[in-house]
C-alpha cells in the first residue's frame, strides 16, 4: 500500500471463489477487476500531468489531498481513497476466518466489551451509513480502537485515524449476492474477516 505513481492493481490475495457462499465469485470479479481497476486508472490519469506528486505515497495522497492543485484535488480524493479503501477491504478477508487473538483480542475486549459486542457495533455503524461509504475499525490518537464511518471513498486518514479493517457498503459490494439487503451482507462479511491480517495492521500501526 506504500506505492507511488504509477499505481498498479494489487492482485486479489485469494481465489475469486474463496469467500463463497458469503461473497460470490462474480461480485469479487467485478468489484476487484473492474471497480478497483477503475480507481487505479483514474488516479494515475489525474496525477500523470503533475510530476511533483509522483513520489507521493497512497497514504499521503489520501491524507493531504487538500494541498494538491484544485484541478486534481477532488479526483485524487475520490480515486486515491478508492484505491486505499479497496486494498484494505480485500486484504482483510479470507476463507474461514478465525476470531481475533492475542493483543488485538485483548484490546477489542477492552474497547468494546467483547468480540460479539464489537461485531454488533461495526454492523450497526455500517448499516446506518447513509448511501455509499465504509465502516472502519481504527486506532485513534490515544492508540485506542474505535469504529468510524466515511461517505463515498473518503478515508479516516485526514482525521489522523489509522484504519486497520474496513467494510465496503457501496451497493456494488453486495447487490449481486444480497440485492438491497445490506444487513445480510454484513452478517456474512463478519464470517470472512481475516483477523490475522487485521492484527498485523494493528501491530504495525501501534
Ligand atoms: Mn467497492
mmCIF file of C-alpha atoms and ligand atoms in Angstrom:
data_model
loop_
_atom_site.group_PDB
_atom_site.id
_atom_site.type_symbol
_atom_site.label_atom_id
_atom_site.label_comp_id
_atom_site.label_asym_id
_atom_site.label_seq_id
_atom_site.Cartn_x
_atom_site.Cartn_y
_atom_site.Cartn_z
ATOM 1 C CA UNK A 1 0.000 0.000 0.000
ATOM 2 C CA UNK A 2 3.010 2.292 0.127
ATOM 3 C CA UNK A 3 3.303 2.538 -3.604
ATOM 4 C CA UNK A 4 3.806 5.653 -5.673
ATOM 5 C CA UNK A 5 2.637 6.759 -9.099
ATOM 6 C CA UNK A 6 2.078 4.897 -11.393
ATOM 7 C CA UNK A 7 -0.174 2.827 -9.165
ATOM 8 C CA UNK A 8 -0.923 -0.766 -10.056
ATOM 9 C CA UNK A 9 -3.762 -3.121 -9.281
ATOM 10 C CA UNK A 10 -2.811 -5.353 -6.330
ATOM 11 C CA UNK A 11 -3.907 -8.921 -7.199
ATOM 12 C CA UNK A 12 -6.720 -10.349 -5.109
ATOM 13 C CA UNK A 13 -4.912 -12.236 -2.301
ATOM 14 C CA UNK A 14 -7.128 -15.376 -2.638
ATOM 15 C CA UNK A 15 -9.066 -17.186 -5.387
ATOM 16 C CA UNK A 16 -12.227 -15.464 -6.630
ATOM 17 C CA UNK A 17 -14.390 -18.248 -5.201
ATOM 18 C CA UNK A 18 -12.654 -18.249 -1.796
ATOM 19 C CA UNK A 19 -15.404 -16.334 0.015
ATOM 20 C CA UNK A 20 -18.382 -18.345 -1.311
ATOM 21 C CA UNK A 21 -21.100 -18.528 -0.008
ATOM 22 C CA UNK A 22 -20.599 -15.246 1.869
ATOM 23 C CA UNK A 23 -19.382 -13.200 -1.097
ATOM 24 C CA UNK A 24 -19.829 -14.602 -4.591
ATOM 25 C CA UNK A 25 -17.297 -15.150 -7.388
ATOM 26 C CA UNK A 26 -18.951 -12.695 -9.776
ATOM 27 C CA UNK A 27 -19.069 -9.987 -7.106
ATOM 28 C CA UNK A 28 -15.334 -10.333 -6.481
ATOM 29 C CA UNK A 29 -14.504 -10.304 -10.198
ATOM 30 C CA UNK A 30 -16.495 -7.132 -10.777
ATOM 31 C CA UNK A 31 -15.504 -5.448 -7.554
ATOM 32 C CA UNK A 32 -11.765 -6.106 -7.804
ATOM 33 C CA UNK A 33 -11.091 -6.317 -11.557
ATOM 34 C CA UNK A 34 -13.495 -3.577 -12.686
ATOM 35 C CA UNK A 35 -14.282 -1.179 -9.831
ATOM 36 C CA UNK A 36 -10.859 -1.155 -8.170
ATOM 37 C CA UNK A 37 -9.054 -1.125 -11.530
ATOM 38 C CA UNK A 38 -11.062 1.980 -12.487
ATOM 39 C CA UNK A 39 -9.951 3.795 -9.310
ATOM 40 C CA UNK A 40 -6.321 2.870 -10.059
ATOM 41 C CA UNK A 41 -6.609 4.101 -13.665
ATOM 42 C CA UNK A 42 -8.330 7.360 -12.749
ATOM 43 C CA UNK A 43 -5.816 8.104 -10.009
ATOM 44 C CA UNK A 44 -2.952 7.636 -12.487
ATOM 45 C CA UNK A 45 -4.708 9.782 -15.103
ATOM 46 C CA UNK A 46 -5.206 12.598 -12.599
ATOM 47 C CA UNK A 47 -1.581 12.534 -11.425
ATOM 48 C CA UNK A 48 0.074 11.989 -14.825
ATOM 49 C CA UNK A 49 0.425 15.716 -15.709
ATOM 50 C CA UNK A 50 1.733 16.569 -12.199
ATOM 51 C CA UNK A 51 5.228 15.045 -11.698
ATOM 52 C CA UNK A 52 5.598 16.962 -8.422
ATOM 53 C CA UNK A 53 3.248 14.407 -6.844
ATOM 54 C CA UNK A 54 4.630 11.245 -8.468
ATOM 55 C CA UNK A 55 6.641 10.379 -5.338
ATOM 56 C CA UNK A 56 3.692 10.788 -3.007
ATOM 57 C CA UNK A 57 2.547 7.563 -1.354
ATOM 58 C CA UNK A 58 -1.061 6.482 -1.471
ATOM 59 C CA UNK A 59 -1.447 7.351 2.220
ATOM 60 C CA UNK A 60 -0.016 10.816 1.710
ATOM 61 C CA UNK A 61 -2.348 11.470 -1.212
ATOM 62 C CA UNK A 62 -5.324 10.372 0.914
ATOM 63 C CA UNK A 63 -4.215 12.402 3.944
ATOM 64 C CA UNK A 64 -3.135 15.583 2.179
ATOM 65 C CA UNK A 65 -5.336 15.858 -0.898
ATOM 66 C CA UNK A 66 -6.400 19.354 0.162
ATOM 67 C CA UNK A 67 -2.862 20.624 -0.508
ATOM 68 C CA UNK A 68 -2.983 19.463 -4.152
ATOM 69 C CA UNK A 69 -3.832 21.828 -7.033
ATOM 70 C CA UNK A 70 -7.587 22.439 -7.167
ATOM 71 C CA UNK A 71 -7.669 20.936 -10.690
ATOM 72 C CA UNK A 72 -6.964 17.444 -9.293
ATOM 73 C CA UNK A 73 -7.919 17.725 -5.626
ATOM 74 C CA UNK A 74 -11.356 16.114 -5.983
ATOM 75 C CA UNK A 75 -10.197 13.453 -8.444
ATOM 76 C CA UNK A 76 -7.399 12.417 -6.092
ATOM 77 C CA UNK A 77 -9.690 12.490 -3.061
ATOM 78 C CA UNK A 78 -12.117 10.080 -4.773
ATOM 79 C CA UNK A 79 -9.652 7.824 -6.538
ATOM 80 C CA UNK A 80 -6.766 7.602 -4.055
ATOM 81 C CA UNK A 81 -9.430 6.922 -1.440
ATOM 82 C CA UNK A 82 -10.966 4.321 -3.740
ATOM 83 C CA UNK A 83 -7.630 2.519 -4.080
ATOM 84 C CA UNK A 84 -6.746 2.730 -0.376
ATOM 85 C CA UNK A 85 -10.173 1.640 0.866
ATOM 86 C CA UNK A 86 -10.469 -1.283 -1.539
ATOM 87 C CA UNK A 87 -6.957 -2.578 -0.887
ATOM 88 C CA UNK A 88 -7.687 -2.627 2.842
ATOM 89 C CA UNK A 89 -11.090 -4.238 2.295
ATOM 90 C CA UNK A 90 -9.838 -7.056 0.058
ATOM 91 C CA UNK A 91 -6.732 -7.664 2.197
ATOM 92 C CA UNK A 92 -8.807 -8.138 5.364
ATOM 93 C CA UNK A 93 -10.944 -11.018 4.106
ATOM 94 C CA UNK A 94 -10.221 -14.746 3.783
ATOM 95 C CA UNK A 95 -11.939 -18.106 3.724
ATOM 96 C CA UNK A 96 -12.904 -19.422 7.174
ATOM 97 C CA UNK A 97 -11.559 -16.579 9.280
ATOM 98 C CA UNK A 98 -10.930 -17.234 12.975
ATOM 99 C CA UNK A 99 -11.829 -14.716 15.714
ATOM 100 C CA UNK A 100 -9.187 -12.208 16.836
ATOM 101 C CA UNK A 101 -6.394 -13.447 19.095
ATOM 102 C CA UNK A 102 -3.614 -12.156 21.291
ATOM 103 C CA UNK A 103 -3.066 -8.462 21.860
ATOM 104 C CA UNK A 104 -5.789 -7.423 19.436
ATOM 105 C CA UNK A 105 -8.378 -9.633 21.137
ATOM 106 C CA UNK A 106 -7.470 -8.040 24.481
ATOM 107 C CA UNK A 107 -7.906 -4.563 23.009
ATOM 108 C CA UNK A 108 -11.226 -5.448 21.400
ATOM 109 C CA UNK A 109 -12.498 -6.715 24.761
ATOM 110 C CA UNK A 110 -11.222 -3.579 26.463
ATOM 111 C CA UNK A 111 -12.680 -1.112 23.974
ATOM 112 C CA UNK A 112 -15.958 -2.842 23.043
ATOM 113 C CA UNK A 113 -16.698 -5.231 25.931
ATOM 114 C CA UNK A 114 -16.398 -8.427 23.882
ATOM 115 C CA UNK A 115 -15.879 -9.674 20.347
ATOM 116 C CA UNK A 116 -19.609 -10.145 19.838
ATOM 117 C CA UNK A 117 -20.277 -6.583 21.044
ATOM 118 C CA UNK A 118 -17.673 -5.365 18.548
ATOM 119 C CA UNK A 119 -19.441 -7.292 15.758
ATOM 120 C CA UNK A 120 -22.794 -5.737 16.659
ATOM 121 C CA UNK A 121 -21.273 -2.266 16.824
ATOM 122 C CA UNK A 122 -19.499 -2.325 13.467
ATOM 123 C CA UNK A 123 -22.534 -3.888 11.756
ATOM 124 C CA UNK A 124 -24.759 -1.160 13.212
ATOM 125 C CA UNK A 125 -22.380 1.600 12.088
ATOM 126 C CA UNK A 126 -22.156 0.085 8.588
ATOM 127 C CA UNK A 127 -25.948 -0.355 8.372
ATOM 128 C CA UNK A 128 -26.530 3.247 9.399
ATOM 129 C CA UNK A 129 -24.064 4.726 6.891
ATOM 130 C CA UNK A 130 -26.490 6.558 4.597
ATOM 131 C CA UNK A 131 -25.770 5.822 0.948
ATOM 132 C CA UNK A 132 -22.342 4.693 -0.196
ATOM 133 C CA UNK A 133 -19.363 4.514 2.135
ATOM 134 C CA UNK A 134 -17.473 2.415 4.642
ATOM 135 C CA UNK A 135 -17.275 1.457 8.286
ATOM 136 C CA UNK A 136 -13.766 1.195 9.733
ATOM 137 C CA UNK A 137 -12.021 -0.163 12.782
ATOM 138 C CA UNK A 138 -9.356 2.454 13.524
ATOM 139 C CA UNK A 139 -6.696 3.321 16.048
ATOM 140 C CA UNK A 140 -7.148 6.844 17.368
ATOM 141 C CA UNK A 141 -4.550 9.300 18.673
ATOM 142 C CA UNK A 142 -4.589 7.561 22.072
ATOM 143 C CA UNK A 143 -3.946 4.143 20.451
ATOM 144 C CA UNK A 144 -7.493 3.099 21.354
ATOM 145 C CA UNK A 145 -9.695 1.153 18.956
ATOM 146 C CA UNK A 146 -12.843 2.790 17.684
ATOM 147 C CA UNK A 147 -15.376 2.480 14.885
ATOM 148 C CA UNK A 148 -15.949 5.291 12.404
ATOM 149 C CA UNK A 149 -17.723 5.627 9.079
ATOM 150 C CA UNK A 150 -16.967 7.647 5.959
ATOM 151 C CA UNK A 151 -19.060 8.590 2.939
ATOM 152 C CA UNK A 152 -18.201 7.813 -0.687
ATOM 153 C CA UNK A 153 -14.471 6.963 -0.949
ATOM 154 C CA UNK A 154 -13.280 9.129 1.927
ATOM 155 C CA UNK A 155 -10.766 7.573 4.320
ATOM 156 C CA UNK A 156 -10.252 8.292 8.038
ATOM 157 C CA UNK A 157 -6.623 9.303 7.319
ATOM 158 C CA UNK A 158 -7.141 13.111 7.150
ATOM 159 C CA UNK A 159 -8.623 12.902 10.683
ATOM 160 C CA UNK A 160 -5.380 11.384 11.964
ATOM 161 C CA UNK A 161 -7.028 7.973 12.439
ATOM 162 C CA UNK A 162 -5.220 4.766 11.433
ATOM 163 C CA UNK A 163 -7.549 2.226 9.805
ATOM 164 C CA UNK A 164 -6.872 -1.485 10.379
ATOM 165 C CA UNK A 165 -10.114 -3.002 8.982
ATOM 166 C CA UNK A 166 -12.999 -1.780 6.860
ATOM 167 C CA UNK A 167 -16.177 -2.922 5.223
ATOM 168 C CA UNK A 168 -17.408 -1.557 1.914
ATOM 169 C CA UNK A 169 -21.132 -0.735 1.930
ATOM 170 C CA UNK A 170 -21.384 0.557 -1.625
ATOM 171 C CA UNK A 171 -24.139 -1.451 -3.314
ATOM 172 C CA UNK A 172 -21.608 -2.891 -5.794
ATOM 173 C CA UNK A 173 -20.105 -4.801 -2.830
ATOM 174 C CA UNK A 174 -23.278 -6.798 -2.168
ATOM 175 C CA UNK A 175 -26.039 -6.215 -4.692
ATOM 176 C CA UNK A 176 -25.435 -9.369 -6.790
ATOM 177 C CA UNK A 177 -25.410 -11.588 -3.699
ATOM 178 C CA UNK A 178 -27.874 -9.824 -1.392
ATOM 179 C CA UNK A 179 -29.762 -7.313 -3.560
ATOM 180 C CA UNK A 180 -30.780 -4.461 -1.239
ATOM 181 C CA UNK A 181 -30.223 -6.414 1.996
ATOM 182 C CA UNK A 182 -27.166 -4.694 3.416
ATOM 183 C CA UNK A 183 -27.668 -6.245 6.869
ATOM 184 C CA UNK A 184 -27.477 -9.789 5.423
ATOM 185 C CA UNK A 185 -24.260 -8.893 3.620
ATOM 186 C CA UNK A 186 -22.787 -7.540 6.871
ATOM 187 C CA UNK A 187 -23.741 -10.712 8.788
ATOM 188 C CA UNK A 188 -21.838 -12.696 6.157
ATOM 189 C CA UNK A 189 -18.871 -10.336 5.916
ATOM 190 C CA UNK A 190 -18.206 -10.890 9.641
ATOM 191 C CA UNK A 191 -17.550 -14.580 8.808
ATOM 192 C CA UNK A 192 -14.779 -13.824 6.313
ATOM 193 C CA UNK A 193 -12.761 -11.237 8.255
ATOM 194 C CA UNK A 194 -9.085 -12.228 8.226
ATOM 195 C CA UNK A 195 -8.207 -11.351 11.827
ATOM 196 C CA UNK A 196 -4.593 -12.422 11.415
ATOM 197 C CA UNK A 197 -4.270 -9.713 8.751
ATOM 198 C CA UNK A 198 -6.095 -7.166 10.932
ATOM 199 C CA UNK A 199 -3.734 -7.993 13.798
ATOM 200 C CA UNK A 200 -0.743 -7.344 11.509
ATOM 201 C CA UNK A 201 -2.232 -3.952 10.666
ATOM 202 C CA UNK A 202 -2.826 -3.267 14.350
ATOM 203 C CA UNK A 203 0.729 -4.112 15.408
ATOM 204 C CA UNK A 204 2.174 -2.086 12.527
ATOM 205 C CA UNK A 205 0.113 0.988 13.452
ATOM 206 C CA UNK A 206 0.797 0.896 17.211
HETATM 207 MN MN1 LIG B 1 -16.221 -1.012 -3.563
#
